XYZ file of C-alpha atoms in Angstrom:
438
model
C -0.599 3.854 20.089
C -1.868 -0.476 19.367
C -0.354 -2.505 20.683
C 1.088 -5.757 18.685
C -0.046 -8.959 19.305
C -0.251 -12.381 17.761
C 1.467 -15.798 18.395
C 4.551 -16.276 18.210
C 6.355 -18.581 16.088
C 6.397 -22.092 17.559
C 2.713 -21.117 18.477
C 2.311 -20.226 14.213
C 4.618 -23.593 13.229
C 2.166 -25.854 15.805
C -0.491 -23.675 14.726
C -4.292 -25.535 14.965
C -7.051 -24.260 12.029
C -7.156 -20.541 13.025
C -11.037 -18.858 12.328
C -11.552 -15.358 11.747
C -13.712 -14.653 14.599
C -11.891 -11.643 16.456
C -9.000 -11.278 14.151
C -10.261 -8.557 12.694
C -12.190 -5.228 15.145
C -13.142 -2.896 13.199
C -12.565 -2.108 8.911
C -9.339 -0.779 9.246
C -7.846 -2.821 11.820
C -4.122 -3.434 10.794
C -2.762 -6.277 8.335
C -3.974 -8.591 11.188
C -7.186 -8.334 10.154
C -6.716 -9.252 6.615
C -7.462 -12.511 7.383
C -9.763 -15.038 4.996
C -13.472 -15.240 5.325
C -13.077 -18.587 6.314
C -11.001 -20.976 8.131
C -7.428 -20.772 7.219
C -5.808 -24.507 7.276
C -3.110 -24.997 10.359
C -0.332 -24.066 8.287
C -1.133 -22.008 5.527
C 1.068 -21.528 2.440
C 1.386 -20.381 -1.232
C -0.988 -22.290 -3.675
C -0.564 -20.081 -6.139
C 3.352 -18.922 -7.910
C 2.689 -16.825 -11.275
C 4.916 -15.626 -14.305
C 5.978 -12.187 -13.379
C 6.070 -10.994 -17.182
C 8.974 -11.787 -19.265
C 11.119 -11.510 -15.775
C 10.579 -15.841 -16.669
C 10.384 -15.559 -12.715
C 7.699 -17.733 -11.144
C 6.777 -15.092 -8.122
C 4.067 -16.067 -5.000
C 0.740 -14.345 -5.674
C 0.892 -12.948 -2.311
C 4.038 -11.025 -1.560
C 5.916 -8.874 0.937
C 5.728 -5.154 0.933
C 7.935 -3.621 3.016
C 6.893 0.343 2.901
C 8.706 -0.197 7.033
C 10.655 -2.574 9.143
C 8.664 -6.019 9.794
C 9.757 -8.196 12.452
C 13.034 -10.690 11.248
C 11.290 -13.901 12.150
C 7.986 -13.046 10.597
C 9.835 -13.247 7.714
C 11.618 -15.903 7.723
C 7.740 -17.835 8.359
C 6.422 -16.098 5.397
C 9.577 -17.834 3.587
C 9.141 -21.149 4.695
C 5.028 -20.794 3.820
C 6.417 -19.926 0.216
C 6.355 -16.488 -0.293
C 8.931 -15.346 -2.378
C 8.809 -11.687 -3.143
C 9.523 -8.629 -1.345
C 9.513 -5.187 -1.974
C 11.516 -2.669 -0.224
C 13.292 0.446 -0.410
C 16.234 2.805 1.103
C 13.544 5.147 2.431
C 11.689 2.434 4.080
C 13.024 2.573 8.205
C 15.929 4.541 6.428
C 17.079 0.800 5.228
C 16.352 -0.371 8.135
C 13.596 -2.564 6.426
C 16.010 -3.574 3.793
C 18.229 -5.338 6.289
C 15.705 -7.361 8.279
C 15.196 -8.564 4.813
C 19.037 -9.251 4.388
C 18.411 -11.742 7.744
C 15.753 -13.424 6.288
C 16.716 -14.682 3.665
C 20.488 -15.486 4.954
C 21.351 -18.985 3.793
C 18.203 -18.918 1.274
C 18.345 -19.721 -1.864
C 19.229 -16.903 -3.363
C 17.805 -17.757 -6.951
C 14.895 -18.827 -5.569
C 14.106 -15.213 -4.210
C 12.731 -12.158 -5.941
C 14.030 -8.909 -4.782
C 12.891 -5.340 -5.659
C 14.268 -2.137 -4.286
C 14.301 1.202 -4.829
C 15.730 4.665 -3.910
C 15.360 8.162 -5.131
C 17.365 9.841 -8.704
C 17.420 12.785 -8.002
C 21.105 14.363 -7.224
C 22.633 11.083 -8.454
C 24.685 13.108 -10.971
C 25.521 9.755 -13.102
C 26.469 6.140 -13.305
C 29.195 5.936 -10.848
C 26.282 7.632 -8.779
C 24.075 5.603 -8.784
C 25.688 2.228 -8.528
C 27.725 3.630 -5.352
C 23.672 4.052 -4.134
C 22.933 0.750 -5.249
C 26.061 -0.685 -3.007
C 24.529 0.686 0.302
C 21.461 -1.188 -0.344
C 22.972 -3.996 -1.383
C 25.301 -4.111 1.942
C 21.613 -4.308 3.885
C 19.849 -6.779 1.570
C 23.447 -8.684 1.950
C 23.588 -10.072 -1.188
C 24.937 -9.967 -4.460
C 22.454 -8.394 -6.619
C 18.714 -7.189 -6.425
C 16.478 -8.760 -9.118
C 14.766 -5.486 -9.796
C 15.903 -1.680 -9.067
C 12.780 0.399 -9.242
C 12.464 4.281 -9.983
C 9.659 6.554 -9.063
C 8.902 8.479 -11.813
C 6.972 11.527 -10.434
C 6.211 12.887 -14.405
C 5.931 10.772 -17.488
C 8.407 12.700 -19.260
C 10.608 11.647 -16.039
C 10.819 7.319 -16.947
C 13.301 8.594 -19.205
C 15.761 9.235 -16.697
C 19.172 8.499 -18.985
C 20.921 8.319 -15.488
C 18.530 6.224 -14.524
C 18.359 3.690 -17.512
C 22.635 4.136 -19.077
C 22.878 3.196 -15.343
C 20.711 -0.017 -15.020
C 22.458 -1.068 -18.105
C 25.769 -0.864 -16.851
C 24.959 -2.293 -13.602
C 23.173 -5.847 -15.582
C 26.584 -5.949 -17.345
C 28.471 -6.149 -14.240
C 25.666 -8.527 -12.426
C 23.889 -6.175 -9.698
C 20.501 -5.122 -11.443
C 18.956 -7.825 -13.811
C 15.563 -6.063 -14.663
C 14.206 -2.103 -14.652
C 11.194 -1.343 -12.916
C 8.443 1.481 -12.424
C 6.482 3.097 -9.851
C 4.529 5.643 -8.356
C 1.971 6.943 -5.734
C 1.312 10.058 -7.862
C 2.788 13.897 -6.782
C 3.915 13.380 -3.669
C 3.416 18.070 -2.819
C 0.439 19.685 -5.359
C 1.796 20.261 -8.665
C 5.354 18.705 -8.350
C 3.975 15.554 -10.584
C 1.472 13.463 -12.264
C -1.353 11.175 -12.320
C -0.702 7.230 -11.461
C -2.243 6.160 -14.794
C 0.169 9.000 -17.213
C 3.390 8.030 -15.494
C 3.303 3.611 -15.912
C 1.600 4.837 -19.197
C 4.243 5.917 -20.758
C 6.571 3.636 -18.909
C 5.157 1.036 -20.679
C 5.727 2.832 -23.901
C 8.902 3.608 -22.715
C 9.735 -0.361 -23.803
C 12.504 0.018 -21.113
C 11.070 -1.524 -17.952
C 10.558 -4.802 -16.917
C 8.431 -4.273 -13.607
C 6.046 -1.645 -12.739
C 4.339 -1.127 -9.363
C 1.163 0.148 -8.723
C -2.273 1.639 -7.056
C -4.997 -0.550 -7.965
C -8.447 -1.784 -5.645
C -12.125 -2.205 -5.742
C -12.780 1.226 -5.031
C -10.084 2.355 -7.338
C -10.248 0.338 -10.735
C -9.865 2.706 -13.532
C -6.372 4.479 -13.523
C -5.095 0.595 -12.662
C -7.588 -1.029 -15.181
C -5.270 1.816 -18.494
C -1.890 0.348 -16.551
C -2.475 -3.794 -16.067
C -4.331 -3.581 -19.556
C -1.559 -1.427 -21.247
C 1.237 -3.279 -19.851
C 0.031 -7.166 -20.011
C 0.019 -6.627 -23.871
C 3.956 -5.486 -23.523
C 5.082 -8.693 -20.759
C 5.845 -6.616 -17.939
C 5.846 -7.950 -14.090
C 2.633 -5.750 -12.385
C 2.606 -5.968 -8.586
C 0.541 -4.368 -6.356
C -0.086 -1.967 -3.957
C -2.337 -0.377 -1.943
C -5.080 -3.710 -2.212
C -6.827 -2.458 0.743
C -9.171 0.607 0.378
C -10.948 -0.194 3.999
C -11.024 2.500 6.500
C -11.806 3.226 10.107
C -15.190 4.613 9.281
C -17.065 2.320 12.197
C -16.206 4.709 14.938
C -16.117 7.688 12.663
C -18.748 9.786 14.738
C -16.733 9.201 17.740
C -13.528 10.454 16.347
C -16.141 13.188 15.302
C -16.515 13.769 19.117
C -12.925 13.156 20.699
C -12.313 16.014 18.000
C -14.482 18.396 19.792
C -13.777 17.571 23.171
C -10.391 18.313 22.224
C -10.242 21.707 21.614
C -10.078 21.433 17.700
C -11.621 24.000 16.519
C -14.857 23.135 13.805
C -15.915 25.599 12.323
C -19.694 26.000 10.682
C -18.376 24.989 7.469
C -16.301 21.959 9.106
C -19.137 20.820 11.551
C -21.374 20.635 8.021
C -18.457 18.049 6.422
C -17.855 16.369 9.797
C -21.966 15.920 9.586
C -20.835 14.466 5.585
C -18.865 11.609 7.130
C -21.466 11.206 10.324
C -24.297 10.018 7.423
C -21.383 8.032 5.938
C -20.466 6.014 8.405
C -24.292 5.628 9.832
C -24.586 3.175 5.641
C -21.013 2.174 6.676
C -22.838 0.225 10.018
C -25.717 -0.552 7.859
C -23.814 -2.309 5.371
C -22.426 -4.420 7.987
C -25.379 -5.556 9.505
C -27.270 -5.658 6.068
C -24.851 -8.663 5.221
C -24.419 -10.042 8.042
C -20.897 -9.719 8.964
C -19.715 -11.313 11.808
C -16.420 -9.474 11.263
C -14.676 -6.771 9.334
C -12.087 -9.148 8.212
C -14.668 -10.448 5.786
C -14.880 -7.040 3.693
C -10.795 -6.963 3.390
C -11.000 -10.775 2.430
C -13.071 -9.969 -0.419
C -11.714 -6.750 -1.296
C -8.227 -8.584 -1.543
C -9.422 -11.864 -3.740
C -11.125 -8.884 -6.062
C -7.409 -8.325 -6.924
C -6.091 -11.958 -6.474
C -8.602 -12.810 -8.933
C -7.867 -10.697 -11.966
C -4.690 -12.829 -14.313
C -3.219 -9.726 -15.559
C -1.651 -9.934 -11.849
C 1.451 -10.874 -10.915
C 1.966 -10.108 -7.000
C -0.108 -8.668 -4.183
C 2.052 -6.460 -2.101
C 0.823 -7.288 1.583
C 2.238 -6.717 4.961
C 3.025 -8.559 7.234
C 3.760 -7.370 10.688
C 2.841 -10.489 12.803
C 2.488 -13.967 13.134
C -0.900 -13.946 12.710
C -0.596 -11.764 9.452
C 1.536 -14.843 7.658
C -1.162 -17.512 9.213
C -4.164 -15.466 7.763
C -3.125 -13.480 4.324
C -1.941 -16.178 2.776
C -4.770 -18.116 3.424
C -6.016 -16.574 0.312
C -3.274 -17.331 -1.778
C -4.604 -19.315 -5.014
C -8.791 -18.273 -4.026
C -10.863 -15.893 -6.140
C -13.627 -14.032 -5.699
C -17.040 -15.622 -5.720
C -20.094 -14.504 -5.966
C -21.258 -13.763 -2.601
C -17.849 -11.752 -2.040
C -18.922 -9.905 -5.587
C -22.703 -8.954 -4.018
C -20.189 -8.199 -1.122
C -17.897 -5.454 -2.551
C -20.891 -3.024 -4.161
C -22.769 -3.095 -2.390
C -19.975 -1.253 -0.264
C -18.768 0.366 -3.053
C -22.362 1.636 -3.151
C -22.883 2.388 1.091
C -19.135 2.994 2.217
C -17.173 4.124 -0.929
C -17.244 7.698 -0.655
C -15.410 7.814 2.324
C -12.178 6.505 0.515
C -10.166 8.989 -0.561
C -8.372 7.342 -3.326
C -4.732 6.106 -3.848
C -2.353 8.702 -6.086
C -5.679 10.614 -7.319
C -4.746 14.257 -6.355
C -7.642 15.531 -7.986
C -8.348 18.237 -5.906
C -4.938 19.276 -4.866
C -4.926 21.786 -7.670
C -7.821 23.648 -5.716
C -6.065 24.176 -2.674
C -4.755 27.839 -1.955
C -2.927 26.292 1.172
C -1.010 23.688 -0.729
C -1.929 20.439 1.346
C -0.355 17.470 -0.218
C -4.055 15.303 0.175
C -2.426 12.332 -1.538
C 0.494 11.926 0.664
C -1.302 12.796 3.521
C -3.860 9.722 2.785
C -1.366 7.809 1.843
C 0.250 8.485 5.933
C -2.954 8.208 7.265
C -3.834 5.191 5.133
C -0.389 3.273 6.941
C -1.760 3.657 10.066
C -5.358 3.311 9.736
C -4.781 -0.162 7.117
C -1.481 -0.970 7.629
C -0.938 -0.969 11.307
C 2.119 1.377 11.008
C 1.329 3.782 13.308
C 4.870 4.998 14.345
C 5.952 4.795 11.262
C 2.569 6.923 9.057
C 3.373 9.738 12.622
C 6.723 9.587 11.806
C 6.393 10.700 7.809
C 3.641 13.545 8.743
C 5.604 14.625 10.962
C 7.942 15.105 8.708
C 6.196 16.992 5.714
C 7.682 20.190 5.058
C 5.071 21.313 3.149
C 1.646 22.470 4.753
C -0.771 20.092 6.637
C -3.954 18.916 7.807
C -4.097 21.779 10.670
C -4.389 24.120 7.905
C -8.041 22.383 6.535
C -10.178 23.436 9.675
C -11.251 27.168 8.813
C -10.338 26.417 4.865
C -14.031 26.614 3.232
C -13.304 23.233 1.563
C -12.407 23.540 -1.957
C -11.016 19.665 -2.219
C -14.077 18.853 -1.644
C -16.101 20.636 -4.243
C -12.784 19.575 -6.798
C -13.639 15.804 -5.378
C -15.277 13.950 -8.452
C -16.359 11.176 -5.966
C -17.771 13.252 -3.437
C -15.651 11.967 -0.706
C -15.468 14.432 2.706
C -11.570 15.426 1.941
C -11.264 18.184 4.469
C -13.398 16.140 7.543
C -11.049 12.805 7.198
C -7.514 15.108 6.676
C -9.060 16.528 9.737
C -9.764 13.518 11.660
C -5.812 12.404 9.538
C -4.320 14.997 11.176
C -5.450 14.172 14.993
C -4.351 11.137 14.363
C -1.354 11.723 12.972
C 0.319 14.371 14.967
C 2.915 13.287 17.615
């Protein structure tokens, strides 16, 4: 398990200019490595606020996405630096994320903050049940209202959940909710959901949603582009997740060797998949050398600036685990993609893009005879690798009630045949299983 290191609050408050050298050790180091490619100012702060669509709220261009629990003092430091948007949910740490936010916002002007939360609506029979569930979240958040109560619809048809919409109307009257929202990772399990763009375009068409949460990054542009274009015309607030598509490609070879050392079965078919991954990994090494990168943080910074440069995007939800994250990530606020950044990302996409399993995609899942939830497992792997949330990711993987990726070791690789991006899906799933297994 990786040990979190970073400056303490006192160091943060009196920090001198922080360079990036040494911050990132891999193309997928945790959030602390997603630093700016230029030297961060002594006290990095939010420099840009954008109107969150028709809500009218001026949201910081970088917000906090709490897919797990972050230290309260780190959240306070981010707030002090101007961050004013939170995306959270009941399921994140079984309510612990909401509790940490509640502690962080104590004594602050509530109207200066925008808090989005979410919970499962399955099994909630009426407005009273939704209201009771919301009251639990409000208690943890230590607030009288949430700005947005978001649903996670699994299908386009489910955006018309009338229990949800009826509850929103009533809760708005009571002053407990201000806006409606929708967000999705795509299908959680094979055959039980639809692609993200179909779902969120249906939400836009429905007309009752004010805020959307979607996946958008430089390697996965097309679905997000459709949603951003349609939603911006209707004045919806647009918030982004999974903006950093980089994975732990630097050590693919060593991880393959470790798989063998651990005595895991590597048959001829899997060996071929691993060899494909190894070739791409060599391209990743070549990419780093060719572009003269001093630290992997440089390409991460460019990846985040790709999203920040899109005027249709209102806030980018990022993970803040340490005070270093506050310092380094907020140094990107207000920045746009430069010519060198564009060349860097284009080169990365060409040479390393086939190692990225697209979030909220799921194209390959129907081809899997074992019903492995590829989309969900690779999302957990992203939490582990790109967000530094190892414990959370491993716990979520352990709780899966479906087939897991150990089923992939002796499979013929149906998912790889179905993938239009040439991703060595089976090999990635096997590596994911190795590091996510408790």
